[in-house]
Coordinates of C-alpha atoms and ligand atoms in Angstrom, one line a residue:
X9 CA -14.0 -23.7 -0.8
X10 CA -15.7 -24.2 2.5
X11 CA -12.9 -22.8 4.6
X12 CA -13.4 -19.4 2.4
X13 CA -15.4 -16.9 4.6
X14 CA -18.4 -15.8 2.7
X15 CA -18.4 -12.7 4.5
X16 CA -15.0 -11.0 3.8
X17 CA -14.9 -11.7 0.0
X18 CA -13.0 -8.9 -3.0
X19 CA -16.0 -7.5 -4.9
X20 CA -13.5 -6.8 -7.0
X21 CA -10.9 -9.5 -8.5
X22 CA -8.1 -8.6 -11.6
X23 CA -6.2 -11.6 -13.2
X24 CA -3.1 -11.0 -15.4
X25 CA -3.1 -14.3 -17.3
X26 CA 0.3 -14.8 -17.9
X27 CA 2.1 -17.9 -19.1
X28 CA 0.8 -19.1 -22.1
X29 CA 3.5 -19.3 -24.5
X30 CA 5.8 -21.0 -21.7
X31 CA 3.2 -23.6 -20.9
X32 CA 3.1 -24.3 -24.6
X33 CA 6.3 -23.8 -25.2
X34 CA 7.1 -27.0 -22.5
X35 CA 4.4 -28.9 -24.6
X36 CA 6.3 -29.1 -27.7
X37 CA 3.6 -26.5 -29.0
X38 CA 3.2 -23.2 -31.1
X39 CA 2.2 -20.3 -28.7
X40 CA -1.4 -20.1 -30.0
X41 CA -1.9 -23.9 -28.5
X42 CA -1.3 -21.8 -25.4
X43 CA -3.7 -18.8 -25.7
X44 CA -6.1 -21.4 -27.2
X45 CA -5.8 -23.6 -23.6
X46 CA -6.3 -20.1 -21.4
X47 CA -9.8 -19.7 -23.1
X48 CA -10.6 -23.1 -21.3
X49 CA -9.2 -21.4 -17.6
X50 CA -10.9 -18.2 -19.2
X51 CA -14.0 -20.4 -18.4
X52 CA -13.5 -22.2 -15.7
X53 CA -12.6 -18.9 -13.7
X54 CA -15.6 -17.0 -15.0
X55 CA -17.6 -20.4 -13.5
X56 CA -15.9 -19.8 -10.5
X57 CA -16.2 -16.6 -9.7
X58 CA -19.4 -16.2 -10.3
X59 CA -20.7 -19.2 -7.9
X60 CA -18.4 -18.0 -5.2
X61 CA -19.9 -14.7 -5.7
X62 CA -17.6 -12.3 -6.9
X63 CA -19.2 -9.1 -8.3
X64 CA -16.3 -8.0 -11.0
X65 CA -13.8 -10.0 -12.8
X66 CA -11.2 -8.0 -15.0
X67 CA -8.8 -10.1 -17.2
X68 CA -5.8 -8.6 -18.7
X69 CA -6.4 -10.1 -22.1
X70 CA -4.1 -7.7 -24.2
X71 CA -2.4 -5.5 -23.6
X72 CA -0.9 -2.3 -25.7
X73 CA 2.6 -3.5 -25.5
X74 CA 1.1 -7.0 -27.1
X75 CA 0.8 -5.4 -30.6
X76 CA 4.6 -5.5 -31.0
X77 CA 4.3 -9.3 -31.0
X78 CA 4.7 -11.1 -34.3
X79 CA 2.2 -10.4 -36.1
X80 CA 1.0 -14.3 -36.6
X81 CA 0.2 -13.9 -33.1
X82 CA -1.3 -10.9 -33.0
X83 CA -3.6 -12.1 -35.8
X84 CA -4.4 -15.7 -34.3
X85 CA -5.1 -13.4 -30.8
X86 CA -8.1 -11.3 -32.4
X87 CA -9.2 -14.4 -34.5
X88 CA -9.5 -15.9 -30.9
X89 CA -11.3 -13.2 -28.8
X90 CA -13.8 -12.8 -31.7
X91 CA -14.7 -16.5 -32.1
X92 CA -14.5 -17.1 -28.3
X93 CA -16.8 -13.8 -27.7
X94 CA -19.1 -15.4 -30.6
X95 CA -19.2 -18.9 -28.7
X96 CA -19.7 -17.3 -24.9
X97 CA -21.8 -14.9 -25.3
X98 CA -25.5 -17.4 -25.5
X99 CA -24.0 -18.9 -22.0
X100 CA -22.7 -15.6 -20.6
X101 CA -25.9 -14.0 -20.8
X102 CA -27.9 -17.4 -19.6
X103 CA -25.9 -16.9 -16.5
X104 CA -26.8 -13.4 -15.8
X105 CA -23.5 -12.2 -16.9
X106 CA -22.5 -8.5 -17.8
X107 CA -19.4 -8.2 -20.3
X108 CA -17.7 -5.0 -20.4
X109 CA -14.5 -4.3 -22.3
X110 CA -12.1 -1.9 -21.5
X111 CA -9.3 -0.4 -23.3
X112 CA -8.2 1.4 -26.4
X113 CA -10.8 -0.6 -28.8
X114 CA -10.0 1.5 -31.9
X115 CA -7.2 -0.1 -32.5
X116 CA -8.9 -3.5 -32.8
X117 CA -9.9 -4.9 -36.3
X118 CA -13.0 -4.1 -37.6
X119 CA -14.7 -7.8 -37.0
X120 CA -13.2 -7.5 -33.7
X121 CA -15.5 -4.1 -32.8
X122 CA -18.2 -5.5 -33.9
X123 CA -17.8 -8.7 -31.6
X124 CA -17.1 -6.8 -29.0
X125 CA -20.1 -4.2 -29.4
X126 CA -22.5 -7.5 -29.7
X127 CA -21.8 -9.0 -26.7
X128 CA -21.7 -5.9 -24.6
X129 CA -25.4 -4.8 -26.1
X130 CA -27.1 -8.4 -25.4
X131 CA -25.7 -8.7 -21.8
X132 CA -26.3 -5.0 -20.9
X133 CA -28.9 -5.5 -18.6
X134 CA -27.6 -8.1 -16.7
X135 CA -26.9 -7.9 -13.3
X136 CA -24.7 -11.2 -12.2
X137 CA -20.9 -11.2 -12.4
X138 CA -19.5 -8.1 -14.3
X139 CA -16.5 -9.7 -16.4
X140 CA -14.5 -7.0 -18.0
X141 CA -11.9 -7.7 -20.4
X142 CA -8.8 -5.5 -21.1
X143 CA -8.0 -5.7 -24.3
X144 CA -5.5 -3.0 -26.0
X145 CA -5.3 -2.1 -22.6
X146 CA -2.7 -0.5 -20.7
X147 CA -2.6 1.8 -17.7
X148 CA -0.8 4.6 -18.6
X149 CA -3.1 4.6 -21.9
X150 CA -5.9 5.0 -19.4
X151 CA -4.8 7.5 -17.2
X152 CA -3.5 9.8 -20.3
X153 CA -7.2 9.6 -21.4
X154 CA -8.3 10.7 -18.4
X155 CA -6.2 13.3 -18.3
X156 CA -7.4 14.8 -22.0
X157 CA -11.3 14.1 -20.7
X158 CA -10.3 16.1 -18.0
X159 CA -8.5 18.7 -19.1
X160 CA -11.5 19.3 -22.1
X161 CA -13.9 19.5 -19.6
X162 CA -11.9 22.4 -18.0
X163 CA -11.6 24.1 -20.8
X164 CA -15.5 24.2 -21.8
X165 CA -15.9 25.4 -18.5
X166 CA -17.8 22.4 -17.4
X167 CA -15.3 21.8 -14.1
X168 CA -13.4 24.1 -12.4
X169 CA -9.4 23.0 -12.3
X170 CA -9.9 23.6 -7.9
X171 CA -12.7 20.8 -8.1
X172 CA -10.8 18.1 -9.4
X173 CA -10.5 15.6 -6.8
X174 CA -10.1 11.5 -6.6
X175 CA -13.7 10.7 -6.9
X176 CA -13.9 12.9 -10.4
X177 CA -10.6 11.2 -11.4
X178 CA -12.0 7.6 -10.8
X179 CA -14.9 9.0 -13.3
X180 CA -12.9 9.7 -15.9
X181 CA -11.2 6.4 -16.2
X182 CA -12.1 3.1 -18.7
X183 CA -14.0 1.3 -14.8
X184 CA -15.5 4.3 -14.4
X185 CA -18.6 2.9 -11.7
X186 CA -16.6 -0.1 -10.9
X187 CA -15.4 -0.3 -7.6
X188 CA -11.1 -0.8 -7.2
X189 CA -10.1 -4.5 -7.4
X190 CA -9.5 -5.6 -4.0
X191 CA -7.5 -8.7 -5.5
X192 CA -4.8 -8.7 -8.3
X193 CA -3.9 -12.3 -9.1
X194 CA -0.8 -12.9 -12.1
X195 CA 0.1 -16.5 -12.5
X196 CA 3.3 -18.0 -13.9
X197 CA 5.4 -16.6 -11.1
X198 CA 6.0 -12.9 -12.8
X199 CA 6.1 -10.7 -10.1
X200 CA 5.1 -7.2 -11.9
X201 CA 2.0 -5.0 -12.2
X202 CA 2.9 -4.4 -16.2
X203 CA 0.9 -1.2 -16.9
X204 CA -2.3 -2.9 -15.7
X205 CA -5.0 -0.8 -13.8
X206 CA -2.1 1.6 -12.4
X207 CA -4.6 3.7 -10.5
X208 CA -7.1 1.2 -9.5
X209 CA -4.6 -1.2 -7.8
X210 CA -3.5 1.3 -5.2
X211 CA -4.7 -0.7 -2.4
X212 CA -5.0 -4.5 -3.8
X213 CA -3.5 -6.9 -1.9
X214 CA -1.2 -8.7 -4.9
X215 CA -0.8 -12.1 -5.4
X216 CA 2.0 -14.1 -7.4
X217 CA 1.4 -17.9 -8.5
X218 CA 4.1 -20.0 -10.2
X219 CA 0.8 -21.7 -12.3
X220 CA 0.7 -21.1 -15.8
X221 CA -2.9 -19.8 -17.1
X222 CA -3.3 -22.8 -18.7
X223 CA -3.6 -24.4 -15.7
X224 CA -5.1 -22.2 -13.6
X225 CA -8.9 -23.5 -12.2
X226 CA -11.2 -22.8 -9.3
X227 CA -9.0 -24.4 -7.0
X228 CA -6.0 -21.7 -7.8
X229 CA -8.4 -19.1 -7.2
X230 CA -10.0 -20.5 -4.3
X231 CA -6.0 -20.9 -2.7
X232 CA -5.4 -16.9 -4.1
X233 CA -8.4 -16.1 -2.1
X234 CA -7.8 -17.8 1.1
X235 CA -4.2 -15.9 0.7
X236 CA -6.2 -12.7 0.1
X237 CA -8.4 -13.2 3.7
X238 CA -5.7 -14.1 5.7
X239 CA -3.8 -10.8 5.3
X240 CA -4.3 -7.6 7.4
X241 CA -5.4 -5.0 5.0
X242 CA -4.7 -1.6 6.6
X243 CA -4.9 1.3 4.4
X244 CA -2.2 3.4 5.1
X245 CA -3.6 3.0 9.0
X246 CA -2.1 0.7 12.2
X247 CA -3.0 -2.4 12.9
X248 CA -4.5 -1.2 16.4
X249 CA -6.8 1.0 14.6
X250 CA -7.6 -1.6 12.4
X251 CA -8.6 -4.2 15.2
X252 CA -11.1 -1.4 16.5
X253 CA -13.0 -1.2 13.7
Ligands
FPP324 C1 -0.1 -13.9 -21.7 O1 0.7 -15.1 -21.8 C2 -1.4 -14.1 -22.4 C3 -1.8 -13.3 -23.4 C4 -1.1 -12.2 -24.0 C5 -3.2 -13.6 -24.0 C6 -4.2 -14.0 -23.0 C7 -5.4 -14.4 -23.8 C8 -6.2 -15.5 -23.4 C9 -6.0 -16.4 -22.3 C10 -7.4 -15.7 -24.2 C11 -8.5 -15.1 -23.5 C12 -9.7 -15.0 -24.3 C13 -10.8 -14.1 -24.0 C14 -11.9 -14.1 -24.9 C15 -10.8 -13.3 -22.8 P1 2.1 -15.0 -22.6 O2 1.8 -15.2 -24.1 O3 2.7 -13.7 -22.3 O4 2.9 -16.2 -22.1 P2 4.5 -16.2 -21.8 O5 4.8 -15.1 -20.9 O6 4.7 -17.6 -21.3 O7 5.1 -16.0 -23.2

């Protein structure tokens, strides 16, 4: 950690936690054993992040396409974001942190809502680490919403269809205020985006780790971020221009 330069940190850093059922799979276990050992790199991350200073953490926690799973899963899933949320959310908010969940939350049972609406009302206000949580999540659901916001507005007259630019795009998404993740970390050696902040990712620098969530701790996020400032990020520009800056 002290090789990390605390100047040229991601505000912004999105995790796909993939790898769970393998890991348990290779243990001789069922694939809850596995989502029930990525709550414990759920917390270790958080930890992490939030002494090394990162602003916003977004997890990829479930995702749309996840409700086709068997439905044992599925179930033992919600059972374990609203138990975990229950647990997390007394330390969460000791720490100053600000949960935030994005994604299409109707879908989510009842008890999960209500979780979900607790622990973002008692950490509102604070103003550490912003973790966000995707959960029923999936790009393309997020930039179709946008789309209808968008095209409502037009039709009340609030917005004229000529004004529509980036920066009222970015509004009209789930992170609306959140800056774009500057880091996009998916572990167990997948090497995909899979529907995950489509629009927000255009310029992250992507990194691929063979470790499975379950084993992922500060030390794998530490190496993902040393990756992260040793790379040129250029923006569409040269490198020339770049080094002038
Ligand atoms: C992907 O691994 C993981 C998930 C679909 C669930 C992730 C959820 C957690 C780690 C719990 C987090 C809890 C909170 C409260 C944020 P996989 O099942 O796709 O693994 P595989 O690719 O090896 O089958």
């Amino acid at each position: 950690m002290e090789t990390l330069d605390m100047k040229r940190l991601p505000k912004h850093i999105a995790i796909i936690m993939d790898g769970n059922g393998r890991w348990a799979k290779d243990q001789g276990q069922d694939r809850l054993f596995g989502h029930y050992h990525g709550v414990i790199s759920v917390r270790r991350v958080v930890e992490a992040a939030a002494e090394i200073g990162i602003q916003y953490l977004t997890l990829y926690a479930f995702s749309t396409e996840n409700w086709d799973r068997p439905a044992e899963e599925v179930t033992g899933l919600m059972t374990l974001f609203v138990d975990t949320i229950a647990k997390e959310v007394p330390d969460l908010h000791q720490n100053n942190i600000k949960l935030v969940f994005i994604g299409n939350l109707g879908m989510l049972p009842e008890e999960a809502r209500a979780a979900l609406k607790n622990a973002t009302d008692q950490t509102a206000q604070n103003t550490g680490l912003t973790l966000i949580i995707a959960l029923s999540y999936s790009g393309r659901w997020e930039l179709v919403e946008a789309a209808k916001k968008i095209a409502e507005k037009a039709l009340m007259g609030a917005i004229e269809v000529e004004a529509i630019d980036e920066s009222i795009f970015a509004e009209n998404l789930a992170t609306k205020g959140f800056p774009d993740p500057e880091l996009m970390i998916r572990t167990s050696g997948e090497c995909r985006i899979s529907n995950f902040l489509l629009y927000q990712l255009a310029y992250a620098e992507l990194y691929f780790t063979e470790t499975r969530w379950p084993e992922f701790r500060k030390e794998n996020l530490v190496a993902a971020l040393l990756e992260y400032q040793s790379r040129e990020r250029r923006f569409g520009k040269t490198s020339a221009q770049i080094q002038q800056i």
